[in-house]
C-alpha cells in the first residue's frame, strides 16, 4: 500500500455511518500506531465496533503468548524478549482480514515491522504530546517505558517512526469518539472499506438423517452468522455457567469474548503443537484447577488442531464429558469438526492416539471466516471442491457458478456452502461412523496423494493445497479408467486454479513412494484409490502402483514444480 502522510480535521461522517451502510468490510487489516496513551486501544475498540469487526491489541496478545503481563515480562525477562514476542505477534496478524489492531508504542520503531505494516495493512498513526500522554496515563504503572523524566526524549527518538504511517491523526484536542469518526472517514476516503462485504443475517440450521432415509431428527449442527454469542440458546443442555473453552491465543482474542458465560478459558499453541501429550497434560491440569466435572462441557473454539485436542481431552477427562465444537476456519467447518474423530499426535505419527467422540453440537459461525487469511481460506475450499466432485456434482456446478461470491466471502453464500458440505459429510458418516464398511473412505478423495505430499515435504505442503493436487491426480486416473471425461477433469482443474489452489504436485514419484505405502487404504501393498465418477458418487477401486505412477507423473511432469494460479 502506498504511504501517505495526511493530517485531517474531523470528518462529517456520522458515527453510525458504517452500520447504516450495511457493515462494510476492510480490504486489509487496520493498524493503529503511536506513542503510549495516544488512545490506540480506546479508539481501536470504538472503530472496530462501528465497523462490526474484531479488535485486537498486541500487548494483550503478547501477554497471552508469554503468560505474563507486559510489566512482568519487562521485569523478569527484559525488553529484548518482549520485543521478540511483539514481533512474532505482529507478523501473525499481518495476513488477517477485517480486523482493527492497536500496536504497542514501540512497534513502528522496528523498521522491518514498519515496512510490513505499510505493505500489507493500513497504518494510521495517532499523535499526542508527551505532557498529554503522561496526563492520560496517570500512575497506573502498566507502561514500563513511560518515565515522566524521559517521556519527551523517548517521543522525540520515535518521531521519524511515528511520521511514517499512511495517515496521521492528531488526538490532542479530540475525544476518542471523534478520532474514531475521523478514521472511519479516512478509511472510506482511501478505499479501505468494501461496502456491503459483510452483513448481519440470522442463523440457519439443518437436519440430517440419523436412523433411516425417512426418519429425520435435529442434528445439533448450526450454521449461520453471530452464533457464538447464542450458544446457550442453540444448545440448551449447556450448563448455566457456560462451557470451558479451549482455544489458542489468537482465536481466543478474536472470538473468545463472544462466548458468554464461560466456565473458563485455556489457550493452546497454534497449529500441530496443540496436539501433543504435553499439551494434553497442561489441559488436564487446567480442567482440574477449574474443577470441571461430568456436568460440565468443553468447547473447542478454533481450527482443526484445537478441535482435535479439546475433543480428545473431553473424551478422556473423567472417562468422557460433554464436548461442543465451535470451528472458526473453513477447513474445520467442512471437515474436521464433523464425523466425531478426535486425537493427538505422537513423535511416531499424526493422530495415533484418539477416539470417535461425537460432540453434543457443532456451532459454525461463518462470521469468523471474515478474519481468516486468504491462504487459510483456500485450504478449506479444496475440501469443498472435493465434496462437489465426489458426492454431489450439482453442488460442484453451484460452486462454479458462485465462485466470485465465494471468493469475496459473501455471508449468505458461505452459510449455504458450509451447510451443504456438512450435510454431505454427515450423510456419509452416518453410513459408516467408525470406518468399518469402507463407505467413509469416499471422504478421502484426493487424500492418498495429498497425505503423501504433506509427508514428503515435511508438511511444507498445507493440507488443502495437497488435497487439491491429489484431486487432479485422481481426475487423471479417472480419465484413464473412463470414470470421468477430459472435459469434466478440466472443468474441476480450472475451478481449483480460480480458488488459488495448486494444479500439480512438485515432488518426484520416488520421494512420494515411501509415504504412499503408509496409506490406510492400501491392501496387501496394492493401492486402493478413491476415484471420481462423472454423474455419480466417487468409488474406492484397486489399481496398480504402475498405473498410479503413470497418472502421477502425467500430472507432475515427472518432477514438476508446484503451480498456483
Coordinates of C-alpha atoms in Angstrom, one line a residue, residues 11-342:
X11 CA -14.9 14.4 9.1
X12 CA -18.6 14.8 8.5
X13 CA -19.3 11.0 8.5
X14 CA -21.8 10.2 11.3
X15 CA -20.7 7.8 14.0
X16 CA -23.2 5.1 12.8
X17 CA -22.5 5.5 9.1
X18 CA -20.7 2.2 8.8
X19 CA -23.6 0.3 10.3
X20 CA -26.0 2.3 8.1
X21 CA -24.0 1.3 5.0
X22 CA -24.5 -2.4 5.8
X23 CA -21.4 -3.3 7.9
X24 CA -18.7 -2.7 5.4
X25 CA -15.6 -4.9 5.2
X26 CA -12.0 -3.9 5.1
X27 CA -9.7 -4.6 2.2
X28 CA -6.8 -5.0 4.6
X29 CA -6.2 -5.0 8.3
X30 CA -6.2 -1.6 10.0
X31 CA -3.3 -0.9 12.4
X32 CA -3.2 2.0 14.9
X33 CA 0.2 3.1 15.9
X34 CA 1.6 5.9 18.0
X35 CA 3.1 6.9 21.4
X36 CA 1.8 5.4 24.6
X37 CA -1.5 6.8 25.8
X38 CA -2.3 8.3 22.3
X39 CA -5.6 6.4 22.6
X40 CA -4.9 3.5 20.3
X41 CA -6.8 0.9 22.4
X42 CA -9.8 3.1 23.2
X43 CA -10.1 4.4 19.7
X44 CA -9.4 1.0 18.2
X45 CA -12.3 -0.6 20.2
X46 CA -14.7 2.2 19.1
X47 CA -13.6 1.9 15.4
X48 CA -13.9 -1.9 15.4
X49 CA -17.4 -1.7 17.0
X50 CA -18.5 0.8 14.3
X51 CA -17.1 -1.4 11.5
X52 CA -18.5 -4.6 13.0
X53 CA -15.1 -6.3 13.1
X54 CA -12.9 -7.8 15.9
X55 CA -10.4 -5.6 17.8
X56 CA -7.0 -6.8 18.8
X57 CA -4.3 -5.3 21.0
X58 CA -0.7 -6.5 20.5
X59 CA 0.1 -6.0 24.2
X60 CA -2.8 -8.3 25.1
X61 CA -1.6 -10.9 22.6
X62 CA 1.9 -10.8 24.0
X63 CA 0.6 -11.3 27.5
X64 CA -1.4 -14.4 26.4
X65 CA 1.5 -15.8 24.4
X66 CA 4.1 -15.2 27.2
X67 CA 1.8 -16.0 30.1
X68 CA 3.0 -12.7 31.8
X69 CA 1.8 -9.2 32.0
X70 CA 3.8 -6.6 29.9
X71 CA 5.2 -5.2 33.1
X72 CA 6.2 -8.6 34.4
X73 CA 7.7 -9.6 31.1
X74 CA 9.9 -6.5 31.1
X75 CA 10.9 -7.0 34.8
X76 CA 11.7 -10.7 34.6
X77 CA 13.0 -11.2 31.0
X78 CA 13.9 -7.8 29.7
X79 CA 12.8 -5.6 26.9
X80 CA 14.6 -7.7 24.2
X81 CA 12.4 -10.7 25.0
X82 CA 9.3 -8.6 25.0
X83 CA 10.2 -7.2 21.6
X84 CA 10.7 -10.7 20.2
X85 CA 7.2 -11.7 21.4
X86 CA 5.9 -8.5 20.0
X87 CA 7.4 -9.1 16.5
X88 CA 6.0 -12.6 16.5
X89 CA 2.5 -11.4 17.3
X90 CA 2.6 -8.6 14.6
X91 CA 3.7 -11.0 11.9
X92 CA 1.0 -13.4 12.9
X93 CA -1.6 -10.6 12.5
X94 CA -0.5 -9.3 9.1
X95 CA -2.4 -11.9 6.9
X96 CA -5.7 -11.4 8.8
X97 CA -8.7 -9.7 7.2
X98 CA -11.3 -7.4 8.7
X99 CA -9.6 -6.6 12.0
X100 CA -8.6 -3.4 13.8
X101 CA -5.3 -3.7 15.7
X102 CA -3.8 -1.4 18.4
X103 CA 0.0 -1.7 18.2
X104 CA 2.4 -1.3 21.0
X105 CA 4.1 2.0 21.1
X106 CA 7.5 0.6 20.1
X107 CA 6.3 -1.5 17.1
X108 CA 6.8 1.3 14.4
X109 CA 10.4 1.8 15.5
X110 CA 11.2 -1.7 14.2
X111 CA 12.0 -1.0 10.5
X112 CA 11.2 -4.5 9.3
X113 CA 7.8 -4.5 11.1
X114 CA 7.0 -0.9 9.9
X115 CA 7.7 -1.9 6.3
X116 CA 5.5 -5.0 6.6
X117 CA 2.7 -2.9 8.1
X118 CA 2.8 -0.3 5.4
X119 CA 2.9 -3.0 2.7
X120 CA 0.2 -5.4 4.0
X121 CA -2.1 -3.2 6.0
X122 CA -3.4 0.3 6.6
X123 CA -1.2 2.1 9.2
X124 CA -2.8 5.0 11.0
X125 CA -0.7 7.0 13.4
X126 CA -2.3 8.7 16.4
X127 CA -0.2 11.7 17.5
X128 CA 0.0 13.1 21.1
X129 CA 2.4 15.3 23.0
X130 CA 4.4 13.9 25.9
X131 CA 2.7 16.0 28.6
X132 CA -0.8 14.9 27.3
X133 CA 0.4 11.2 27.2
X134 CA 1.7 11.5 30.8
X135 CA -1.6 13.1 32.0
X136 CA -3.7 10.4 30.3
X137 CA -1.5 7.5 31.6
X138 CA -1.7 8.7 35.2
X139 CA 0.2 6.4 37.6
X140 CA -1.0 3.0 36.6
X141 CA 2.5 1.5 36.3
X142 CA 1.4 -0.6 33.4
X143 CA 3.7 1.1 30.9
X144 CA 7.3 0.2 31.8
X145 CA 8.9 2.8 29.4
X146 CA 6.7 5.8 30.2
X147 CA 9.1 7.5 32.6
X148 CA 8.0 11.1 33.4
X149 CA 11.7 12.2 33.4
X150 CA 12.4 11.0 29.9
X151 CA 9.0 10.9 28.1
X152 CA 9.9 13.9 25.9
X153 CA 13.2 12.3 24.9
X154 CA 11.6 8.9 24.1
X155 CA 8.9 10.6 22.0
X156 CA 11.5 12.6 20.1
X157 CA 13.5 9.5 19.4
X158 CA 10.5 7.9 17.8
X159 CA 9.3 10.9 15.8
X160 CA 10.5 9.6 12.5
X161 CA 8.8 6.2 13.0
X162 CA 5.6 7.9 14.1
X163 CA 5.6 10.1 10.9
X164 CA 5.7 7.1 8.6
X165 CA 2.1 5.9 8.6
X166 CA -0.3 6.1 5.7
X167 CA -2.2 8.8 7.7
X168 CA -1.7 10.7 10.9
X169 CA -4.5 11.9 13.2
X170 CA -3.8 14.4 15.9
X171 CA -5.6 13.3 19.2
X172 CA -4.6 16.3 21.4
X173 CA -7.9 18.2 21.1
X174 CA -10.2 15.3 20.1
X175 CA -12.2 12.8 22.1
X176 CA -11.8 9.1 21.3
X177 CA -15.2 9.0 19.5
X178 CA -14.1 12.0 17.4
X179 CA -10.9 10.3 16.5
X180 CA -12.8 7.1 15.5
X181 CA -15.0 9.2 13.3
X182 CA -12.0 10.8 11.6
X183 CA -10.5 7.3 11.0
X184 CA -13.8 6.0 9.6
X185 CA -13.9 8.9 7.2
X186 CA -10.3 8.3 6.1
X187 CA -10.9 4.6 5.6
X188 CA -13.8 5.4 3.3
X189 CA -11.8 8.1 1.5
X190 CA -8.8 5.9 0.9
X191 CA -10.9 3.0 -0.4
X192 CA -10.1 0.6 2.5
X193 CA -13.8 0.0 3.1
X194 CA -15.5 -2.5 0.9
X195 CA -19.2 -1.6 1.2
X196 CA -21.7 -4.5 1.7
X197 CA -18.9 -7.0 2.1
X198 CA -20.4 -8.1 5.4
X199 CA -23.9 -8.5 6.7
X200 CA -25.8 -9.5 9.9
X201 CA -28.2 -12.2 8.8
X202 CA -29.8 -14.6 11.2
X203 CA -28.7 -18.2 11.7
X204 CA -29.8 -21.3 9.7
X205 CA -29.9 -24.8 11.0
X206 CA -30.2 -28.1 9.2
X207 CA -31.3 -31.6 9.9
X208 CA -29.7 -34.9 8.9
X209 CA -30.9 -38.5 8.6
X210 CA -29.7 -40.4 11.7
X211 CA -31.6 -43.7 11.6
X212 CA -33.1 -44.1 8.1
X213 CA -33.9 -42.3 4.9
X214 CA -37.3 -41.0 6.2
X215 CA -36.5 -40.6 9.9
X216 CA -35.1 -37.2 10.4
X217 CA -34.1 -35.6 13.7
X218 CA -32.3 -32.4 14.6
X219 CA -28.6 -33.0 14.0
X220 CA -27.4 -30.5 16.5
X221 CA -25.4 -28.7 13.8
X222 CA -26.0 -25.0 13.4
X223 CA -24.7 -22.8 10.5
X224 CA -25.1 -19.0 10.4
X225 CA -23.8 -15.6 11.5
X226 CA -23.4 -14.3 15.0
X227 CA -24.0 -17.8 16.6
X228 CA -21.1 -17.7 19.1
X229 CA -23.0 -15.3 21.3
X230 CA -26.1 -17.5 21.3
X231 CA -24.6 -20.9 22.4
X232 CA -26.9 -21.3 25.4
X233 CA -29.9 -20.7 23.2
X234 CA -28.8 -23.1 20.5
X235 CA -27.5 -25.8 22.9
X236 CA -29.9 -25.7 25.9
X237 CA -28.0 -28.6 27.5
X238 CA -25.0 -26.4 28.3
X239 CA -24.5 -25.8 32.0
X240 CA -25.7 -22.4 33.3
X241 CA -22.0 -21.4 33.9
X242 CA -21.3 -21.9 30.2
X243 CA -18.7 -24.2 28.6
X244 CA -15.0 -24.4 29.5
X245 CA -13.5 -23.0 26.3
X246 CA -10.3 -24.3 24.7
X247 CA -8.8 -22.1 22.1
X248 CA -5.4 -20.6 21.0
X249 CA -4.0 -17.1 21.9
X250 CA -5.1 -15.5 18.6
X251 CA -8.6 -17.1 18.1
X252 CA -9.2 -16.7 21.8
X253 CA -8.5 -13.0 21.5
X254 CA -10.6 -12.7 18.3
X255 CA -13.7 -14.5 19.4
X256 CA -13.4 -15.7 23.0
X257 CA -15.3 -12.6 24.1
X258 CA -18.3 -13.7 22.2
X259 CA -18.9 -16.8 24.3
X260 CA -20.7 -15.6 27.5
X261 CA -21.0 -17.0 30.0
X262 CA -18.0 -19.3 30.0
X263 CA -16.7 -21.7 32.7
X264 CA -13.0 -21.0 31.9
X265 CA -10.6 -20.5 29.1
X266 CA -7.5 -22.5 28.3
X267 CA -5.1 -21.5 25.4
X268 CA -3.2 -24.0 23.3
X269 CA -0.3 -23.2 20.9
X270 CA -1.3 -22.7 17.3
X271 CA -1.0 -25.4 14.8
X272 CA 0.1 -29.0 15.4
X273 CA 1.9 -28.0 18.6
X274 CA -1.5 -28.1 20.2
X275 CA -1.8 -31.8 19.6
X276 CA 0.9 -33.2 21.8
X277 CA 0.6 -35.3 25.0
X278 CA 2.4 -32.5 26.9
X279 CA -0.3 -30.0 25.9
X280 CA -2.9 -32.6 26.8
X281 CA -1.4 -32.8 30.3
X282 CA -1.5 -29.0 30.5
X283 CA -5.1 -29.0 29.6
X284 CA -5.9 -31.7 32.1
X285 CA -4.2 -29.5 34.8
X286 CA -6.4 -26.6 33.8
X287 CA -9.5 -28.8 33.9
X288 CA -8.6 -30.0 37.4
X289 CA -7.9 -26.5 38.6
X290 CA -11.3 -25.3 37.3
X291 CA -12.9 -28.3 38.9
X292 CA -14.5 -29.5 35.7
X293 CA -16.8 -32.4 36.4
X294 CA -19.2 -34.6 34.5
X295 CA -21.9 -31.9 34.5
X296 CA -19.6 -29.5 32.6
X297 CA -18.8 -29.1 28.9
X298 CA -15.6 -28.5 27.0
X299 CA -16.0 -26.2 23.9
X300 CA -13.4 -26.2 21.1
X301 CA -13.1 -22.7 19.7
X302 CA -10.6 -22.7 16.8
X303 CA -9.4 -24.7 13.8
X304 CA -8.9 -28.4 13.4
X305 CA -6.0 -28.8 15.8
X306 CA -7.9 -27.1 18.6
X307 CA -10.9 -29.3 17.9
X308 CA -8.9 -32.5 17.8
X309 CA -7.0 -31.7 21.1
X310 CA -10.0 -30.4 23.0
X311 CA -12.2 -33.3 21.8
X312 CA -9.6 -35.8 22.9
X313 CA -9.4 -34.2 26.4
X314 CA -13.2 -34.3 26.6
X315 CA -13.3 -37.9 25.6
X316 CA -10.8 -38.9 28.3
X317 CA -11.4 -36.5 31.2
X318 CA -13.4 -38.4 33.8
X319 CA -14.0 -41.0 31.1
X320 CA -15.9 -38.6 29.0
X321 CA -17.7 -35.3 29.4
X322 CA -19.8 -33.2 27.0
X323 CA -18.0 -31.7 24.1
X324 CA -19.0 -28.8 21.9
X325 CA -17.4 -27.9 18.5
X326 CA -17.2 -24.3 17.5
X327 CA -14.9 -24.3 14.4
X328 CA -13.6 -21.0 13.2
X329 CA -11.9 -22.0 9.9
X330 CA -13.5 -23.1 6.7
X331 CA -11.4 -26.3 6.8
X332 CA -12.6 -27.2 10.2
X333 CA -16.2 -26.3 9.4
X334 CA -16.5 -28.5 6.4
X335 CA -14.2 -31.3 7.5
X336 CA -12.5 -31.9 10.9
X337 CA -15.3 -30.7 13.2
X338 CA -17.7 -33.2 11.6
X339 CA -17.6 -37.0 11.9
X340 CA -16.6 -37.4 15.6
X341 CA -12.8 -38.0 15.2
X342 CA -10.6 -36.6 17.9

